[in-house]
Tab-separated table of C-alpha atoms in Angstrom:
chain	number	residue	atom	x	y	z
H	899	UNK	CA	-9.450	-2.305	-22.325
H	900	UNK	CA	-6.218	-2.624	-20.400
H	901	UNK	CA	-5.604	-2.376	-17.028
H	902	UNK	CA	-2.092	-0.016	-16.338
H	903	UNK	CA	-1.898	0.225	-12.859
H	904	UNK	CA	-3.567	-1.752	-9.993
H	905	UNK	CA	-3.578	-1.231	-6.117
H	906	UNK	CA	-4.174	-3.616	-2.966
H	907	UNK	CA	-5.628	-2.139	0.164
H	908	UNK	CA	-5.585	-3.904	3.364
H	909	UNK	CA	-6.174	-2.933	7.168
H	910	UNK	CA	-2.691	-4.688	9.069
H	911	UNK	CA	-1.482	-5.397	12.215
H	912	UNK	CA	2.250	-3.800	12.561
H	913	UNK	CA	4.693	-3.939	15.289
H	914	UNK	CA	6.423	-0.516	15.245
H	915	UNK	CA	4.330	1.313	16.750
H	916	UNK	CA	2.621	-2.099	17.950
H	917	UNK	CA	-1.115	-1.380	16.172
H	918	UNK	CA	-2.837	-1.232	13.262
H	919	UNK	CA	-2.483	0.405	9.628
H	920	UNK	CA	-3.921	0.732	6.311
H	921	UNK	CA	-1.325	-0.740	3.789
H	922	UNK	CA	-1.468	0.371	0.169
H	923	UNK	CA	0.457	-1.233	-2.821
H	924	UNK	CA	0.418	0.635	-5.716
H	925	UNK	CA	1.919	-0.829	-9.055
H	926	UNK	CA	2.205	0.586	-12.634
H	927	UNK	CA	2.468	-1.666	-15.663
H	928	UNK	CA	4.966	1.005	-17.431
H	929	UNK	CA	6.390	1.598	-14.036
H	930	UNK	CA	9.897	0.260	-14.716
H	931	UNK	CA	9.640	-2.442	-12.265
H	932	UNK	CA	8.751	0.045	-9.299
H	933	UNK	CA	6.081	-1.085	-7.035
H	934	UNK	CA	5.269	1.164	-3.509
H	935	UNK	CA	4.097	-0.042	-0.526
H	936	UNK	CA	2.654	2.854	2.056
H	937	UNK	CA	1.616	2.141	5.605
H	938	UNK	CA	-0.820	4.562	7.210
H	939	UNK	CA	-0.754	3.715	11.470
H	940	UNK	CA	-4.014	4.764	13.217
H	941	UNK	CA	-5.743	3.951	16.409
H	942	UNK	CA	-9.607	4.439	17.111
H	943	UNK	CA	-9.867	7.378	20.239
H	944	UNK	CA	-13.419	8.033	21.551
H	945	UNK	CA	-15.003	6.928	18.220
H	946	UNK	CA	-12.662	9.060	15.799
H	947	UNK	CA	-9.640	7.676	14.093
H	948	UNK	CA	-6.526	9.240	14.917
H	949	UNK	CA	-3.646	8.790	12.146
H	950	UNK	CA	-0.077	8.194	12.647
H	951	UNK	CA	2.809	9.131	10.527
H	952	UNK	CA	2.879	7.533	6.811
H	953	UNK	CA	5.744	5.470	5.602
H	954	UNK	CA	6.587	4.533	2.230
H	955	UNK	CA	8.883	1.974	0.938
H	956	UNK	CA	9.663	0.039	-2.262
H	957	UNK	CA	7.548	-3.175	-2.573
H	958	UNK	CA	7.599	-6.373	-4.455
H	959	UNK	CA	5.946	-6.227	-7.898
H	960	UNK	CA	2.545	-8.751	-7.358
H	961	UNK	CA	0.326	-7.949	-10.343
H	962	UNK	CA	2.829	-7.668	-13.372
H	963	UNK	CA	6.277	-8.986	-13.281
H	964	UNK	CA	9.361	-6.706	-13.700
H	965	UNK	CA	9.753	-7.870	-17.406
H	966	UNK	CA	6.078	-6.454	-18.285
H	967	UNK	CA	7.282	-3.008	-17.743
H	968	UNK	CA	9.098	-2.917	-20.717
H	969	UNK	CA	6.063	-4.097	-22.921
């Protein structure tokens, strides 16, 4: 069995807006060199999570180098 996709999830601090966010980086082995990072800002208010606007951008490939996308 071979992995075809992978993701890394982390709780991070962000500057704009100042606070916390969940960061997910997603990469596909055959994704033509593409990796995506998604940020979901959040705050905790009255013991409940309140989510901000999700943001997405291209990210650096970390699992498979760009050359592996064609293999």
